[in-house]
Tab-separated table of C-alpha atoms and ligand atoms in Angstrom:
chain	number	residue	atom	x	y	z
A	1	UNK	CA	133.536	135.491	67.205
A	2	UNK	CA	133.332	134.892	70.737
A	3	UNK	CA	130.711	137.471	71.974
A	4	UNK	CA	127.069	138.921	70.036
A	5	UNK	CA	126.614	141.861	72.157
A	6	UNK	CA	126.371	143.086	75.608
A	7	UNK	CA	122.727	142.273	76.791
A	8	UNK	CA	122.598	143.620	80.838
A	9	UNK	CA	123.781	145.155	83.460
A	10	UNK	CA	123.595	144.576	86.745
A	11	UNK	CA	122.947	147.015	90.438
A	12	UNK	CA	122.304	146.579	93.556
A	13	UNK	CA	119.953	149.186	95.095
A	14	UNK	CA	118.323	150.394	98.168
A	15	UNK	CA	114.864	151.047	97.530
A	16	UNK	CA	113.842	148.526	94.274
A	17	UNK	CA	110.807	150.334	93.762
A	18	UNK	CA	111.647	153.566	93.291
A	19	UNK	CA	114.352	152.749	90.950
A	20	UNK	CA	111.556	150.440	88.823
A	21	UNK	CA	109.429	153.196	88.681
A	22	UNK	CA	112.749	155.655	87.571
A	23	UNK	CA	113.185	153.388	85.050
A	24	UNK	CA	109.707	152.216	83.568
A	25	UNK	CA	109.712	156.194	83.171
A	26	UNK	CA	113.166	156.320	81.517
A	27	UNK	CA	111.792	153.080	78.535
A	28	UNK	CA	112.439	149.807	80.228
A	29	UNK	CA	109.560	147.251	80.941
A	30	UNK	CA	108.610	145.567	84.508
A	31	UNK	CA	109.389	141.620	83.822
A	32	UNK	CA	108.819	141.537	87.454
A	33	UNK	CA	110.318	140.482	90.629
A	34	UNK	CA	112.450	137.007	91.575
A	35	UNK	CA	113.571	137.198	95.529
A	36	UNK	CA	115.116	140.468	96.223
A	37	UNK	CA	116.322	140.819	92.169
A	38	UNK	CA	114.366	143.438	90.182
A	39	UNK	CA	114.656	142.387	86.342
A	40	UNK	CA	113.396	144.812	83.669
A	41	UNK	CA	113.368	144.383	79.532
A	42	UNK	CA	113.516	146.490	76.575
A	43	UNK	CA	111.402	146.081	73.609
A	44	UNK	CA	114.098	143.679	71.984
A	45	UNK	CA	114.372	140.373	71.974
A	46	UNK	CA	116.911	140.225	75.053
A	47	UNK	CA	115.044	138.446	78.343
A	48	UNK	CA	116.438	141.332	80.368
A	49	UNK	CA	118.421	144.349	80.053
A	50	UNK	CA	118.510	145.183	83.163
A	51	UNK	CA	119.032	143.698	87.087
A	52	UNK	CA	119.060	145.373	90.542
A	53	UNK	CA	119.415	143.495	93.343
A	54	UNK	CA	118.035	145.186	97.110
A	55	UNK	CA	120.873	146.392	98.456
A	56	UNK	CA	123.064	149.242	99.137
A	57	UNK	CA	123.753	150.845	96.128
A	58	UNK	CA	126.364	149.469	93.870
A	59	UNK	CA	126.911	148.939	90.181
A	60	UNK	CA	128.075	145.090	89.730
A	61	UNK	CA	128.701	144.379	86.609
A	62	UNK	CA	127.161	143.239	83.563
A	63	UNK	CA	125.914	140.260	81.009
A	64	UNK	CA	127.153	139.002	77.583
A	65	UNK	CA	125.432	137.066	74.625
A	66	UNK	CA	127.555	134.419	74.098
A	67	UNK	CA	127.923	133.773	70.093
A	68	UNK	CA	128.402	129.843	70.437
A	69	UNK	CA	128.238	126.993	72.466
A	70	UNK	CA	131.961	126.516	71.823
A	71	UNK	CA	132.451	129.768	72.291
A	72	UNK	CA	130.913	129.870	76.385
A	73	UNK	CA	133.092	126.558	76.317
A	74	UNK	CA	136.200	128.216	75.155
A	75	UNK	CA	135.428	131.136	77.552
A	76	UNK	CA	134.579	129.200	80.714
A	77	UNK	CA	137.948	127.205	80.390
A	78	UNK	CA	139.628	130.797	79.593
A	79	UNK	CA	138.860	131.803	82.790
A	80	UNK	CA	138.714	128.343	85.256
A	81	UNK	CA	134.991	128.497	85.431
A	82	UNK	CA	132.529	126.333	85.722
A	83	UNK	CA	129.161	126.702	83.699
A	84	UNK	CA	126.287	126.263	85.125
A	85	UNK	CA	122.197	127.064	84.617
A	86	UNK	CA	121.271	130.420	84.265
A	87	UNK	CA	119.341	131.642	86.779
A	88	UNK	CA	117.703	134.712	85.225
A	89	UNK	CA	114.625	135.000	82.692
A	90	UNK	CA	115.059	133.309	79.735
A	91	UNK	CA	117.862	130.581	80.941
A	92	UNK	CA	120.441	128.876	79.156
A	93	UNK	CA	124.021	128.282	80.513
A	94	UNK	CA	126.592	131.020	81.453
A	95	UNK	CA	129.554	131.525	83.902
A	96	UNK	CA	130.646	134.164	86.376
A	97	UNK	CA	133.634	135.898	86.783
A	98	UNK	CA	135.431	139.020	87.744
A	99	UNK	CA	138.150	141.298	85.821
A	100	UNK	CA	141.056	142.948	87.188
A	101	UNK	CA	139.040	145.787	88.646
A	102	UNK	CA	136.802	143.618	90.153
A	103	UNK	CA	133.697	143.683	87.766
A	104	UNK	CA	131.478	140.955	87.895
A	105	UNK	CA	131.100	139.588	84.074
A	106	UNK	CA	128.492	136.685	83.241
A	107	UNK	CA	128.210	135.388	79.688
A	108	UNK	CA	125.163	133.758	78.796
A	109	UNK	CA	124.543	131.462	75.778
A	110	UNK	CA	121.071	129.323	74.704
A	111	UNK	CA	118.736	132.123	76.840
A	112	UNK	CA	115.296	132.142	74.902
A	113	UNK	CA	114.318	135.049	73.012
A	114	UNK	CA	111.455	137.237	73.692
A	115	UNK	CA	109.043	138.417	71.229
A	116	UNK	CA	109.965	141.987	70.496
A	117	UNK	CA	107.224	144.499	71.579
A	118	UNK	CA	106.059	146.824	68.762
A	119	UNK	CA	106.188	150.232	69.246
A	120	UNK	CA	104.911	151.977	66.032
A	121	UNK	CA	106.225	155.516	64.740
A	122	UNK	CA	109.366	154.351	63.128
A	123	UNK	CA	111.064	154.730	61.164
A	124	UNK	CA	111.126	158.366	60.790
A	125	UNK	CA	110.761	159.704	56.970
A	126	UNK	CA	112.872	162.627	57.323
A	127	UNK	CA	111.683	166.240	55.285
A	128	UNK	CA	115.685	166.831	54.675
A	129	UNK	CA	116.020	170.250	52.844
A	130	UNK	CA	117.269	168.390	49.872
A	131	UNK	CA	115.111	165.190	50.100
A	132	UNK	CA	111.447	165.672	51.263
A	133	UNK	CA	110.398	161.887	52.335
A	134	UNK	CA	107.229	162.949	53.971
A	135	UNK	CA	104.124	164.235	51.947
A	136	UNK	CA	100.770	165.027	53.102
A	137	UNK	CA	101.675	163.342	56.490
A	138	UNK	CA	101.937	165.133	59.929
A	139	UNK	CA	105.261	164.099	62.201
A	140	UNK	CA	103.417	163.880	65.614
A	141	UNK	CA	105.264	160.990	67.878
A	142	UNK	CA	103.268	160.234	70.788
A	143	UNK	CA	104.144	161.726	73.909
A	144	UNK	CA	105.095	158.577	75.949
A	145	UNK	CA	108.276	157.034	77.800
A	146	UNK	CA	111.328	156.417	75.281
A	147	UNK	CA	110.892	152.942	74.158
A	148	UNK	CA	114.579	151.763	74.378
A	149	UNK	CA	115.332	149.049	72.539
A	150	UNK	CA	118.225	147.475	74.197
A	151	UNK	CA	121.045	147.935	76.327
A	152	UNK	CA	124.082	149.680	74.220
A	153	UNK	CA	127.051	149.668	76.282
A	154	UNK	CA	128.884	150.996	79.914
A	155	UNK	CA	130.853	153.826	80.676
A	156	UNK	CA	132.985	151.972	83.529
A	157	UNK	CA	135.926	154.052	85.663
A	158	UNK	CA	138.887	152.119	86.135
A	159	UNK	CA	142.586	153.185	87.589
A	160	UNK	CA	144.242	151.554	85.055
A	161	UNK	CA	142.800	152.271	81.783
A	162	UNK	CA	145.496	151.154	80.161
A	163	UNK	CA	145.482	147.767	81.584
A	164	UNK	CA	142.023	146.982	81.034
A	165	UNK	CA	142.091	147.655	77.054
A	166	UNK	CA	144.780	145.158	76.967
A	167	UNK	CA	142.700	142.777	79.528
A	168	UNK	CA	139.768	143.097	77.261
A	169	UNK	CA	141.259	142.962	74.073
A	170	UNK	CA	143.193	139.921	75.309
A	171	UNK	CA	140.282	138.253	77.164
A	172	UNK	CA	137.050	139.183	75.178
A	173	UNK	CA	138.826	140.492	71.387
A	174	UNK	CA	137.708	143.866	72.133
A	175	UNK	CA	139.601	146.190	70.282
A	176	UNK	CA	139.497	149.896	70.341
A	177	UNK	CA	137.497	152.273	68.135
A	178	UNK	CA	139.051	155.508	69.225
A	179	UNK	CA	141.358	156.238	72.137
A	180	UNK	CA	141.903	159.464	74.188
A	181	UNK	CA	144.988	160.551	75.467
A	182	UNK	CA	146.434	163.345	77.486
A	183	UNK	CA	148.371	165.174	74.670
A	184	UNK	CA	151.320	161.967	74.503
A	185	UNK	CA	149.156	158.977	72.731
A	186	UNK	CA	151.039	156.631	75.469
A	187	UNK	CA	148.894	158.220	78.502
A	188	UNK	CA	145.663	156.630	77.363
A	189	UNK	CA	143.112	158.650	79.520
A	190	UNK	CA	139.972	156.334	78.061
A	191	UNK	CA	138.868	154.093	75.048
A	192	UNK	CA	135.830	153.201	73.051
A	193	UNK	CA	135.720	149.248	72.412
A	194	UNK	CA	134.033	147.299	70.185
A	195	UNK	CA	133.137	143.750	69.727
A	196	UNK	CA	135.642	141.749	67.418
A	197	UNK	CA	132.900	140.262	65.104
A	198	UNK	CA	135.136	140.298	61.825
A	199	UNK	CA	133.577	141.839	58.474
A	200	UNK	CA	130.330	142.231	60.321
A	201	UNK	CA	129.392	145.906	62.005
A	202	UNK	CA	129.079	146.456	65.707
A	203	UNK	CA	128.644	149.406	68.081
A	204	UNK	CA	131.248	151.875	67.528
A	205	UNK	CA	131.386	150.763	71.642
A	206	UNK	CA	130.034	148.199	73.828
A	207	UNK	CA	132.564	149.005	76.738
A	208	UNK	CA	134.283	152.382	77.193
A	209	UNK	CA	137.013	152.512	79.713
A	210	UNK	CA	137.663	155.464	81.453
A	211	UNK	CA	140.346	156.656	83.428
A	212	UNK	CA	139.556	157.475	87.145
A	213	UNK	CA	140.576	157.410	90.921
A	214	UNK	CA	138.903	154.096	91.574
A	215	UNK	CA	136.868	151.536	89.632
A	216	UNK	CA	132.928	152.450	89.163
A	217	UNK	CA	130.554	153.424	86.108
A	218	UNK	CA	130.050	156.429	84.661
A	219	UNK	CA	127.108	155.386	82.901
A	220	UNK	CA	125.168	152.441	81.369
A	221	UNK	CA	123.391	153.467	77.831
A	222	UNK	CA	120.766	152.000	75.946
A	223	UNK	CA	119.472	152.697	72.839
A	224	UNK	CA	116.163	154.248	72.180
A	225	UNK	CA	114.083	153.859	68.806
A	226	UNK	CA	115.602	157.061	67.064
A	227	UNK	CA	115.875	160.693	67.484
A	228	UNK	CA	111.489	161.648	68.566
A	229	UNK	CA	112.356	158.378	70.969
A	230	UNK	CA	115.206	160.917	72.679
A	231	UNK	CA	113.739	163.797	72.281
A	232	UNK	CA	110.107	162.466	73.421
A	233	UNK	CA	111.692	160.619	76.618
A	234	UNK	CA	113.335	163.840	77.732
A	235	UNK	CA	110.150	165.565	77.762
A	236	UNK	CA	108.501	162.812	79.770
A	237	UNK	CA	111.506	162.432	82.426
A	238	UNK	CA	111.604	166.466	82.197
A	239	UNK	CA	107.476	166.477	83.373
A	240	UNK	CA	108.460	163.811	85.586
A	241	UNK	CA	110.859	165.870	87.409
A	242	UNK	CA	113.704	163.704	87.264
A	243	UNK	CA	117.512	164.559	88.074
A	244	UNK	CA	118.690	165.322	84.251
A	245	UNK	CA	122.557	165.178	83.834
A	246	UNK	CA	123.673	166.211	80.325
A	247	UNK	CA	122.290	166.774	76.928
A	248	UNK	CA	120.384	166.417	74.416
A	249	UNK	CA	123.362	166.555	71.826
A	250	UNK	CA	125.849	164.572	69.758
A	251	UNK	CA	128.851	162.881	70.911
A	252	UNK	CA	131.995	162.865	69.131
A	253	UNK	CA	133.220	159.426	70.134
A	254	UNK	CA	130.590	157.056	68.346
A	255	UNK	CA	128.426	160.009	66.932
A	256	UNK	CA	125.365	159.036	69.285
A	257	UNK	CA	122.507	162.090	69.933
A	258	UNK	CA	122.499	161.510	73.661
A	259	UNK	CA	120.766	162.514	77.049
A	260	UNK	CA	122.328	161.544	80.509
A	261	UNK	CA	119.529	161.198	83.217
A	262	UNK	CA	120.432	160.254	86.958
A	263	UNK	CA	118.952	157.371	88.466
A	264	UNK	CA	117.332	157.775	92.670
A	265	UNK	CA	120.961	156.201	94.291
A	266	UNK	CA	123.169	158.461	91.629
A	267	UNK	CA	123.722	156.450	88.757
A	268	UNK	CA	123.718	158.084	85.445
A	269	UNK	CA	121.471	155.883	82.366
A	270	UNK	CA	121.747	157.254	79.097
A	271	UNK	CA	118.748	157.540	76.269
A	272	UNK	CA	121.029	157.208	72.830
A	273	UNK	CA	120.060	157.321	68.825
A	274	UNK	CA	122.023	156.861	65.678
A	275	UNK	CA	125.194	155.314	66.754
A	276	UNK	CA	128.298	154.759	64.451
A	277	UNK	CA	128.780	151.287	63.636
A	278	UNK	CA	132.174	149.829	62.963
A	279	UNK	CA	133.705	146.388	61.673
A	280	UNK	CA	137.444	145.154	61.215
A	281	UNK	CA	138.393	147.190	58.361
A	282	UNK	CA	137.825	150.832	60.619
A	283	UNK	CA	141.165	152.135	61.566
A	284	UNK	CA	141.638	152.843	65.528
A	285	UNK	CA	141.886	156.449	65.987
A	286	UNK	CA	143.466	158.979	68.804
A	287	UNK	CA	142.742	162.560	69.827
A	288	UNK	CA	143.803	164.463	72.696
A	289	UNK	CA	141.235	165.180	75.365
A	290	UNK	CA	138.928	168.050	75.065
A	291	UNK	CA	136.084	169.608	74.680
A	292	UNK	CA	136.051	168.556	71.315
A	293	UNK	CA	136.048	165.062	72.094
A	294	UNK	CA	133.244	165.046	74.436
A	295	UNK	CA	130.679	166.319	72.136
A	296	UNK	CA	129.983	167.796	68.392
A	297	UNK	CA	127.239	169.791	69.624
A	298	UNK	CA	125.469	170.269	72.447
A	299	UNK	CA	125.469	171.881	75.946
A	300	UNK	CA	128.731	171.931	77.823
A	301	UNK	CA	129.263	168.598	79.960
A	302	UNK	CA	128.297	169.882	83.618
A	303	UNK	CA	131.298	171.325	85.039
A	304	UNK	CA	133.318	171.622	82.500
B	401	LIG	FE1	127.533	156.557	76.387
């Protein structure tokens, strides 16, 4: 296994503290300023989950948890780099590059772990018509931010889908969960990959590709304590009066209730729960694009 997870991702933006406050409001936490970079944390154990550098508005890239020592050895030599101290909370070593679409990528190995920050509430004992879990007990979350656990994956544009899957499949043994195509499975219009970590589950997808003019990201997700965590955090960003994008409903693709907010420069974050999780014995899948394959239920993507 060469890769845990994905762990951040990484902007540039214009005005640092409006997008702080955007997204201490969406479920991240302040870990506080270092020069003109703008790191915030989730309530995991990951230093970070998220950078933004002043600047004019860009998305970058984004951060890997190295599984191994040999591993960040095997990829650094994959790729001509040199490794090097990491600079960001927590430390360790990592290495830079770039893929094909230009994409920064750093991969990170040995950076400490944070305590996780407890957040109460969970997990939810469901009243199910046919199994009633919670007696004499009132369900009453608290209203409060979403308290997002980590970062989940990206939603990245490229011009050559097709290229990337095999660039990431080849480079980082991502494979693909599910695959959508324009109505002939060889035009590959976007993919869902996972992590290769053998018999042992991952996210359904820690990288979706997605066919578009030019490279960019459509969104970068992270995952929120469960379904009151969505729910609750729409509410708050709703009161809040910030720029809502799409949802609350369930994907298709990875089975994820989701809500799409957008951030003050125009990027789009998403609050998810109750992801599919996958491991080497799931079969790949393919569907032709629709409506269908955008959600299960929900309100129409905007338009659409
Ligand atoms: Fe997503």
């Amino acid at each position: 296994m060469l890769i845990d997870d994905i762990e951040y991702v990484i902007f540039c933006h214009p005005d640092l503290s409006a997008v702080r406050q955007f997204m201490v409001d969406f479920g991240l936490l302040d870990v506080g300023q270092q020069g003109s970079s703008l790191y915030l944390r989730a309530y995991g154990d990951a230093p970070f989950s998220y950078v933004t550098s002043q600047g004019e508005a860009a998305f970058v890239g984004m951060g890997f948890r190295v599984a191994s020592e040999q591993a960040l050895a095997q990829l650094a030599a994959r790729f001509n780099a040199d490794i090097e101290d990491c600079p960001h909370p927590g430390g360790g070593q990592y290495f830079h590059t770039v893929d094909p679409d230009g994409r920064r990528l750093e991969f990170v190995f040995g950076a400490q772990r944070l305590q996780t920050v407890p957040c109460g509430g969970a997990p939810i004992a469901w009243n199910d018509a046919h199994a009633k879990n919670r007696l004499g007990r009132y369900q009453r979350p608290e209203y409060a931010p979403s308290h997002i656990q980590r970062l989940g994956h990206l939603a990245v544009f490229s011009p050559a889908p097709q290229q990337m899957i095999e660039w990431y499949g080849e480079n980082l043994g991502m494979k693909p969960s599910e695959l959508i195509h324009d109505g002939n499975e060889a035009n590959v219009l976007a993919a869902f990959m996972h992590l290769d970590k053998g018999a042992e589950w991952t996210d359904h997808h820690t990288l979706a590709i997605v066919g578009a003019a030019a490279p960019g990201l459509d969104h970068a997700s992270f995952e929120c304590r469960d379904f009151d965590d969505v729910g609750m955090g729409h509410m708050v960003m709703k009161d809040k009066q910030y720029q809502h994008r799409w949802g609350i409903g369930r994907h298709f693709h990875g089975s994820q209730i989701f809500d799409y907010w957008t951030d003050p420069a125009g990027f789009h974050v998403e609050h998810f729960a109750d992801g599919d999780m996958v491991n080497e014995d799931t079969p790949p899948l393919s569907y032709p694009f629709g409506r269908d394959t955008l959600l299960q239920w929900g309100p129409d993507f905007p338009g659409l």
